[in-house]
Amino acid sequence: MSVFSFLRPPRLGFRNLPTNPWLIGLTVVAIVLVLALVIGLPLHFLVFDQKPHYYQTSFRIPRVEYSSELEKAHSEVKASITSQVDDIFRKSNLKGQYIKSHVVRFRSSTDGLKADVLLKFQFASADNENKIRKMAEKILHHNLKDGTQYLEADGSSPYLQAISTTEAEHRINSGCGLGIDPSFLTERISNGGTFSQKAAWPWQASLQVDRHHICGASLISDQWLLTAAHCFNNNRNPRLWTATFGTTLRPALMRRNVRSIIIHENYASHKHEDDIAVVLLSTPVTFSEDVRTVCLPEATFEALPQSNVVVTGWGASKESGPIPNKLREAKVEIISNDVCNRIDVYGGAVSSGMICAGFLSGKIDACEGDSGGPLVIPENRLWYIIGIVSWGIGCGKENKPGLYTKVTRYRDWIKWKTNL
Ligand code: 4AZ
């Protein structure tokens, strides 16, 4: 035997392969497992592990002055900003990862108007977050450097800052009054009330005892609801109440316990006077497209007679009728207190703390179970709560429109109780 025989490669022939069927089976299973791990794991991270990633940045917008018009949900300036950012990224190497942008705030500064914008990307966690952020920075810098664009880079650094998905989604969703596009009022004539679309009225809550719907309510912050005092005529114990959110009562999208119920000090049930209450939830809601606040109007805001407004709720479609599972909406009109106090209407029972809305011809109206819910009006494309469903004689009767607590009248009381 040669002294170098140990250098010879071992013989690999078919003779060395296992012949035992068990061993063959085991080998095949082992190979399949290894292949599944080697191919499957990276594939999983590449395809199925895609997660949203948000970056915050700010742009300077020369030649535009700050005004409250900018804050409208669908302002032209917001649209111009997002369309330019979309354009830049959809032509870039990050077009596969870029999802969209949101303007979350405008600020006026010494060198002009600034817009804080969140950029949403989606990529697998295997991708290097830092690398994508740097690429996005380069793309923005390259596209904005010549100053010919609508947007300019804001000099302050860091240019892009990663923020958590929770924080980003909170900032995007926590603005008030963002429901259905108010142009639906002129486009669609709903007669007699119709079922609402998902996320159309995301401030609408259901107040329940033993999981039974009792009243409507409106979300005015992540922890406060605005409703009617008379909802608590039979039961004032907060521990027995829960609030649900989402368009269906069953299943509810979200449920919260109630910590406290604050009823107006002068609430007089026999006259329906000061029919207002605020409810503190035990834990704050999580904002989303389906759960958001309604805007509170200034005390000086006045809704003119004949304005188009919307009342929503799970109230009955007729007196003593059943409660629907899906939220309904009805377009109604503001009626002046003078008309409402006519002898053939409510003959003087309508006080200055109430708003009248509906039609003297009847038919479209709030009804039992709608109580406590919102009457909303669009202003600058955002929805404001101007009324709380309070009372009326019957439902949809001729010359007996719905009566609502006039929210502007109680604006200071709401501030006093909730600090909102
Ligand atoms: C109620 O019983 C009720 N038509 C609510 C609103 C109206 C009437 C009754 C208005 O809760």
Coordinates of C-alpha atoms and ligand atoms in Angstrom, one line a residue:
M1 CA 0.0 0.0 0.0
S2 CA 1.3 3.4 -0.9
V3 CA 2.2 5.7 1.9
F4 CA 0.1 8.4 0.1
S5 CA -3.0 6.3 0.1
F6 CA -4.7 8.5 2.7
L7 CA -4.6 11.3 0.1
R8 CA -6.8 9.3 -2.3
P9 CA -10.4 10.5 -2.4
P10 CA -12.8 8.0 -0.9
R11 CA -14.6 6.0 -3.5
L12 CA -18.1 7.3 -4.1
G13 CA -20.0 4.7 -6.0
F14 CA -23.5 3.5 -6.1
R15 CA -22.2 0.7 -3.9
N16 CA -22.0 3.2 -1.0
L17 CA -25.6 4.3 -1.2
P18 CA -28.0 2.8 1.3
T19 CA -30.1 -0.1 0.1
N20 CA -32.2 -0.4 3.1
P21 CA -35.7 1.0 2.1
W22 CA -36.1 2.6 5.5
L23 CA -32.8 4.3 5.1
I24 CA -33.7 5.5 1.6
G25 CA -37.0 6.9 2.9
L26 CA -35.3 8.7 5.8
T27 CA -32.7 10.2 3.4
V28 CA -35.4 11.5 1.1
V29 CA -37.3 13.0 4.0
A30 CA -34.1 14.6 5.3
I31 CA -33.3 16.0 1.8
V32 CA -36.8 17.4 1.4
L33 CA -36.7 19.0 4.8
V34 CA -33.3 20.6 4.2
L35 CA -34.6 21.9 0.8
A36 CA -37.8 23.2 2.3
L37 CA -35.7 25.1 4.9
V38 CA -33.2 26.4 2.4
I39 CA -35.7 27.6 -0.1
G40 CA -38.8 28.1 2.0
L41 CA -37.4 30.3 4.7
P42 CA -35.9 33.0 2.5
L43 CA -39.0 32.8 0.3
H44 CA -41.2 33.3 3.4
F45 CA -39.2 36.4 4.5
L46 CA -39.2 37.8 0.9
V47 CA -42.8 37.2 0.1
F48 CA -44.9 36.7 3.2
D49 CA -43.0 38.8 5.8
Q50 CA -43.7 42.1 4.1
K51 CA -44.4 44.7 6.7
P52 CA -45.3 48.4 6.5
H53 CA -42.4 50.8 7.5
Y54 CA -43.0 54.5 7.9
Y55 CA -40.6 57.4 7.6
Q56 CA -41.3 61.0 8.7
T57 CA -40.0 63.9 6.7
S58 CA -40.8 67.5 6.0
F59 CA -40.9 69.6 2.9
R60 CA -40.7 73.3 2.4
I61 CA -43.4 74.7 0.1
P62 CA -42.3 78.1 -1.3
R63 CA -44.9 80.6 -2.4
V64 CA -47.7 79.1 -0.2
E65 CA -48.9 80.9 3.0
Y66 CA -50.2 79.0 6.0
S67 CA -54.0 79.1 6.3
S68 CA -56.6 76.9 8.0
E69 CA -57.8 76.0 4.5
L70 CA -54.7 73.8 4.3
E71 CA -56.0 71.5 7.0
K72 CA -59.0 70.4 5.1
A73 CA -59.2 66.6 4.7
H74 CA -58.7 66.9 0.9
S75 CA -57.0 70.3 0.4
E76 CA -55.4 71.0 -2.9
V77 CA -52.0 71.6 -1.4
K78 CA -52.2 68.2 0.3
A79 CA -53.1 66.6 -3.0
S80 CA -50.2 68.3 -4.8
I81 CA -47.7 67.2 -2.2
T82 CA -48.8 63.6 -2.2
S83 CA -49.0 63.4 -6.0
Q84 CA -45.5 64.8 -6.4
V85 CA -44.0 62.4 -3.8
D86 CA -45.9 59.5 -5.4
D87 CA -44.4 60.6 -8.8
I88 CA -40.9 60.7 -7.5
F89 CA -41.0 57.2 -5.9
R90 CA -43.0 55.5 -8.6
K91 CA -40.3 56.3 -11.1
S92 CA -37.5 55.2 -8.7
N93 CA -35.7 52.0 -7.7
L94 CA -38.0 51.9 -4.7
K95 CA -41.2 51.7 -6.8
G96 CA -41.7 48.1 -5.6
Q97 CA -41.5 49.1 -1.9
Y98 CA -43.2 52.6 -1.9
I99 CA -46.9 52.5 -1.0
K100 CA -48.1 56.1 -0.4
S101 CA -47.6 59.3 1.5
H102 CA -49.7 61.3 4.0
V103 CA -49.5 64.9 5.0
V104 CA -50.0 64.9 8.7
R105 CA -49.4 68.6 9.6
F106 CA -48.6 72.0 8.3
R107 CA -46.4 74.5 10.1
S108 CA -45.5 78.1 9.3
S109 CA -41.8 78.8 9.9
T110 CA -39.5 81.8 9.2
D111 CA -38.5 80.3 5.9
G112 CA -42.0 79.6 4.7
L113 CA -44.6 76.9 4.9
K114 CA -43.5 73.4 6.0
A115 CA -45.5 70.2 5.6
D116 CA -44.8 67.1 7.8
V117 CA -45.3 64.0 5.6
L118 CA -45.3 60.3 6.5
L119 CA -43.9 58.0 3.7
K120 CA -45.2 54.5 3.8
F121 CA -43.1 51.6 2.4
Q122 CA -43.7 47.9 2.5
F123 CA -40.8 45.5 2.6
A124 CA -39.6 42.3 4.2
S125 CA -37.8 42.6 7.5
A126 CA -34.9 40.8 5.8
D127 CA -34.3 44.0 3.7
N128 CA -32.1 46.4 5.5
E129 CA -34.3 49.1 6.9
N130 CA -31.3 51.5 7.0
K131 CA -30.4 50.8 3.4
I132 CA -34.0 51.6 2.2
R133 CA -34.1 54.8 4.2
K134 CA -30.8 56.0 2.7
M135 CA -32.0 55.1 -0.8
A136 CA -35.3 57.0 -0.2
E137 CA -33.3 60.0 1.1
K138 CA -31.1 60.0 -2.0
I139 CA -34.1 59.7 -4.3
L140 CA -35.8 62.7 -2.7
H141 CA -32.6 64.7 -2.6
H142 CA -31.9 64.0 -6.3
N143 CA -35.4 64.9 -7.4
L144 CA -35.8 68.1 -5.3
K145 CA -32.3 69.6 -5.5
D146 CA -32.8 71.9 -8.4
G147 CA -35.6 73.8 -6.7
T148 CA -37.8 73.8 -9.7
Q149 CA -40.4 71.6 -8.1
Y150 CA -43.5 72.5 -6.0
L151 CA -41.7 71.0 -3.0
E152 CA -38.3 71.7 -1.6
A153 CA -36.2 69.7 0.7
D154 CA -36.5 71.0 4.3
G155 CA -32.9 71.8 5.4
S156 CA -33.3 70.4 8.9
S157 CA -31.8 66.9 9.4
P158 CA -32.2 64.0 9.8
Y159 CA -33.9 64.0 6.5
L160 CA -36.0 60.8 6.9
Q161 CA -36.7 59.5 10.4
A162 CA -38.1 56.0 10.9
I163 CA -41.2 56.0 13.1
S164 CA -43.1 53.0 14.5
T165 CA -46.2 51.7 12.6
T166 CA -48.3 52.3 15.7
E167 CA -47.3 55.9 16.0
A168 CA -47.6 56.5 12.2
E169 CA -51.1 55.0 12.0
H170 CA -52.2 57.0 15.1
R171 CA -51.0 60.2 13.5
I172 CA -52.8 59.3 10.2
N173 CA -56.0 58.3 11.8
S174 CA -56.4 60.6 14.8
G175 CA -57.7 63.7 12.9
C176 CA -61.4 64.5 13.6
G177 CA -64.3 64.5 11.2
L178 CA -62.9 62.2 8.6
G179 CA -65.8 60.1 7.5
I180 CA -67.5 59.6 4.2
D181 CA -66.6 62.2 1.6
P182 CA -69.2 65.0 2.2
S183 CA -69.9 65.3 -1.5
F184 CA -72.1 62.2 -1.1
L185 CA -74.7 64.6 0.3
T186 CA -75.3 66.2 -3.1
E187 CA -74.7 63.1 -5.1
R188 CA -76.9 60.6 -3.4
I189 CA -80.4 61.3 -2.2
S190 CA -81.2 58.9 0.6
N191 CA -84.9 58.8 1.4
G192 CA -86.1 57.1 4.5
G193 CA -82.6 56.2 5.6
T194 CA -80.1 53.8 4.2
F195 CA -77.5 51.4 5.5
S196 CA -74.1 53.1 6.0
Q197 CA -70.9 52.1 4.3
K198 CA -68.0 50.9 6.4
A199 CA -66.0 53.8 7.9
A200 CA -68.6 56.4 6.8
W201 CA -69.4 57.5 10.4
P202 CA -66.4 56.2 12.4
W203 CA -67.3 58.3 15.5
Q204 CA -70.6 56.4 16.0
A205 CA -70.7 54.3 19.1
S206 CA -73.4 52.1 20.7
L207 CA -74.0 52.4 24.4
Q208 CA -75.1 49.0 25.8
V209 CA -76.3 47.3 29.0
D210 CA -76.0 43.5 29.1
R211 CA -74.9 43.7 25.5
H212 CA -78.2 45.2 24.4
H213 CA -78.1 48.5 22.4
I214 CA -79.7 51.3 24.4
C215 CA -78.4 54.5 22.8
G216 CA -76.1 56.0 20.3
A217 CA -73.1 58.2 21.2
S218 CA -70.2 60.0 19.4
L219 CA -66.5 59.7 20.0
I220 CA -65.0 63.1 20.7
S221 CA -61.5 61.9 21.8
D222 CA -59.9 58.5 22.3
Q223 CA -61.6 58.2 25.7
W224 CA -64.7 60.5 25.7
L225 CA -68.2 59.9 24.2
L226 CA -70.8 62.6 23.8
T227 CA -74.4 61.4 24.3
A228 CA -77.9 62.3 25.7
A229 CA -78.6 62.5 29.4
H230 CA -81.9 60.7 29.0
C231 CA -80.0 57.5 28.0
F232 CA -79.3 57.0 31.7
N233 CA -82.8 57.5 33.0
N234 CA -83.1 53.9 34.0
N235 CA -79.5 53.1 34.8
R236 CA -76.7 55.4 35.9
N237 CA -74.2 52.8 37.1
P238 CA -71.1 53.0 34.8
R239 CA -70.1 49.5 35.6
L240 CA -73.2 48.1 33.8
W241 CA -72.5 50.0 30.6
T242 CA -70.2 49.2 27.6
A243 CA -69.6 51.0 24.4
T244 CA -69.1 49.4 21.0
F245 CA -67.7 50.7 17.7
G246 CA -67.9 49.7 14.1
T247 CA -71.0 49.6 11.8
T248 CA -72.5 46.3 13.0
L249 CA -73.7 45.7 16.6
R250 CA -72.9 42.0 16.2
P251 CA -70.1 41.4 15.8
A252 CA -68.8 44.7 17.3
L253 CA -65.5 45.9 15.9
M254 CA -64.3 47.1 19.3
R255 CA -65.7 47.2 22.8
R256 CA -64.8 49.3 25.8
N257 CA -66.0 49.4 29.4
V258 CA -67.3 52.7 30.9
R259 CA -65.5 54.4 33.8
S260 CA -67.8 57.3 34.4
I261 CA -71.0 58.9 33.3
I262 CA -71.4 62.7 33.7
I263 CA -74.9 64.0 33.3
H264 CA -75.7 67.7 32.9
E265 CA -76.5 69.2 36.3
N266 CA -79.7 70.8 35.1
Y267 CA -81.0 67.9 33.0
A268 CA -84.8 68.0 33.4
S269 CA -86.3 64.8 31.9
H270 CA -89.9 66.1 31.9
K271 CA -88.9 69.1 29.6
H272 CA -86.1 67.4 27.7
E273 CA -84.0 70.4 28.8
D274 CA -80.1 70.1 28.9
D275 CA -80.3 66.5 27.5
I276 CA -76.5 66.0 27.3
A277 CA -74.0 63.7 29.0
V278 CA -70.4 62.7 28.5
V279 CA -69.0 59.2 29.1
L280 CA -65.5 58.4 30.0
L281 CA -64.2 55.0 28.7
S282 CA -62.1 52.8 31.0
T283 CA -59.4 52.4 28.3
P284 CA -58.9 54.6 25.2
V285 CA -60.0 53.3 21.8
T286 CA -57.4 52.4 19.1
F287 CA -58.0 54.8 16.2
S288 CA -58.3 53.3 12.7
E289 CA -60.1 54.0 9.5
D290 CA -63.2 52.7 11.3
V291 CA -62.8 54.4 14.7
R292 CA -62.2 58.1 14.7
T293 CA -63.4 61.2 16.4
V294 CA -66.0 63.7 15.1
C295 CA -65.1 67.4 15.2
L296 CA -66.6 69.6 17.9
P297 CA -67.8 73.0 16.5
E298 CA -66.9 76.3 18.1
A299 CA -69.6 77.7 20.4
T300 CA -70.2 80.4 17.8
F301 CA -70.9 78.0 14.9
E302 CA -74.4 78.4 13.5
A303 CA -76.1 75.8 11.2
L304 CA -78.5 77.7 9.0
P305 CA -82.1 76.6 8.4
Q306 CA -82.4 74.2 5.4
S307 CA -78.7 73.1 5.8
N308 CA -78.2 69.5 4.8
V309 CA -77.3 67.4 7.8
V310 CA -77.1 63.7 8.6
V311 CA -78.3 61.7 11.5
T312 CA -77.0 58.1 12.1
G313 CA -77.9 55.3 14.4
W314 CA -79.2 51.8 15.1
G315 CA -82.6 53.2 15.8
A316 CA -85.9 51.5 14.7
S317 CA -87.2 52.2 11.2
K318 CA -90.7 52.7 12.8
E319 CA -92.1 53.3 16.2
S320 CA -91.8 50.1 18.3
G321 CA -89.9 48.5 15.4
P322 CA -86.9 46.2 15.8
I323 CA -83.3 47.5 16.1
P324 CA -81.3 46.8 13.0
N325 CA -77.8 45.2 13.3
K326 CA -76.3 47.5 10.7
L327 CA -75.8 51.3 11.2
R328 CA -78.2 53.5 9.2
E329 CA -78.0 57.1 8.1
A330 CA -80.6 59.7 7.0
K331 CA -80.2 63.0 5.3
V332 CA -82.3 65.7 7.1
E333 CA -82.7 69.5 7.0
I334 CA -82.3 72.0 9.7
I335 CA -85.6 73.6 10.6
S336 CA -85.6 77.0 12.4
N337 CA -86.7 77.1 16.0
D338 CA -89.4 79.6 15.0
V339 CA -90.9 77.2 12.5
C340 CA -90.6 74.3 15.0
N341 CA -92.3 76.3 17.7
R342 CA -95.4 77.0 15.5
I343 CA -98.6 76.0 17.1
D344 CA -99.2 73.2 14.6
V345 CA -95.6 71.9 15.1
Y346 CA -94.2 71.8 18.7
G347 CA -96.2 74.9 20.0
G348 CA -93.4 76.5 22.1
A349 CA -91.7 73.4 23.5
V350 CA -88.5 73.9 21.6
S351 CA -86.0 75.9 23.7
S352 CA -82.8 77.6 22.6
G353 CA -80.7 74.6 23.7
M354 CA -82.4 72.4 21.1
I355 CA -82.1 72.2 17.3
C356 CA -85.0 70.9 15.1
A357 CA -84.1 68.8 12.1
G358 CA -86.1 66.7 9.6
F359 CA -89.0 67.5 7.3
L360 CA -92.4 69.0 8.2
S361 CA -93.8 66.5 5.7
G362 CA -92.5 63.7 7.9
K363 CA -91.2 60.2 6.9
I364 CA -87.4 60.8 7.3
D365 CA -86.5 61.1 11.0
A366 CA -84.6 59.6 13.9
C367 CA -86.5 57.1 16.1
E368 CA -86.3 55.0 19.2
G369 CA -82.7 53.7 19.7
D370 CA -81.1 56.6 17.8
S371 CA -81.2 58.7 21.0
G372 CA -77.7 60.0 22.1
G373 CA -76.4 59.6 18.5
P374 CA -75.0 62.4 16.3
L375 CA -76.4 64.9 14.0
V376 CA -73.5 66.0 11.8
I377 CA -72.8 68.7 9.2
P378 CA -69.9 69.0 6.8
E379 CA -67.7 72.1 7.0
N380 CA -64.4 72.4 5.0
R381 CA -64.9 68.7 4.1
L382 CA -64.8 67.6 7.7
W383 CA -67.8 66.4 9.7
Y384 CA -68.9 68.4 12.8
I385 CA -71.4 67.3 15.5
I386 CA -74.1 69.9 15.9
G387 CA -76.8 67.9 17.5
I388 CA -77.5 64.9 19.8
V389 CA -80.7 62.9 19.1
S390 CA -82.9 63.9 22.0
W391 CA -86.7 63.6 21.5
G392 CA -89.7 64.1 19.3
I393 CA -93.4 63.1 19.1
G394 CA -93.3 59.7 17.4
C395 CA -91.1 59.1 14.4
G396 CA -91.5 60.5 10.9
K397 CA -94.9 62.1 11.7
E398 CA -96.1 65.1 9.7
N399 CA -95.2 68.4 11.5
K400 CA -93.3 66.5 14.2
P401 CA -89.6 66.6 13.1
G402 CA -86.8 65.3 15.4
L403 CA -85.4 67.4 18.2
Y404 CA -81.7 67.5 19.0
T405 CA -79.6 68.9 21.8
K406 CA -77.8 71.9 20.4
V407 CA -74.1 71.0 20.8
T408 CA -72.8 74.6 20.3
R409 CA -74.9 75.7 23.2
Y410 CA -73.1 73.3 25.5
R411 CA -69.6 73.8 24.1
D412 CA -68.3 75.3 27.3
W413 CA -69.9 72.6 29.4
I414 CA -68.2 69.9 27.3
K415 CA -64.9 71.7 27.8
W416 CA -65.5 72.0 31.5
K417 CA -66.2 68.3 31.9
T418 CA -63.7 66.8 29.4
N419 CA -61.1 69.6 28.8
L420 CA -61.7 69.0 25.1
Ligands
4AZ1 C1 -86.7 57.9 21.3 O1 -87.7 57.5 21.8 C2 -86.9 58.9 20.2 N1 -88.4 61.3 16.1 C3 -85.8 59.5 19.5 C4 -86.0 60.4 18.5 C5 -87.2 60.7 18.1 C6 -88.3 60.2 18.8 C7 -88.2 59.3 19.8 C8 -87.4 61.7 17.0 O2 -85.6 57.6 21.6

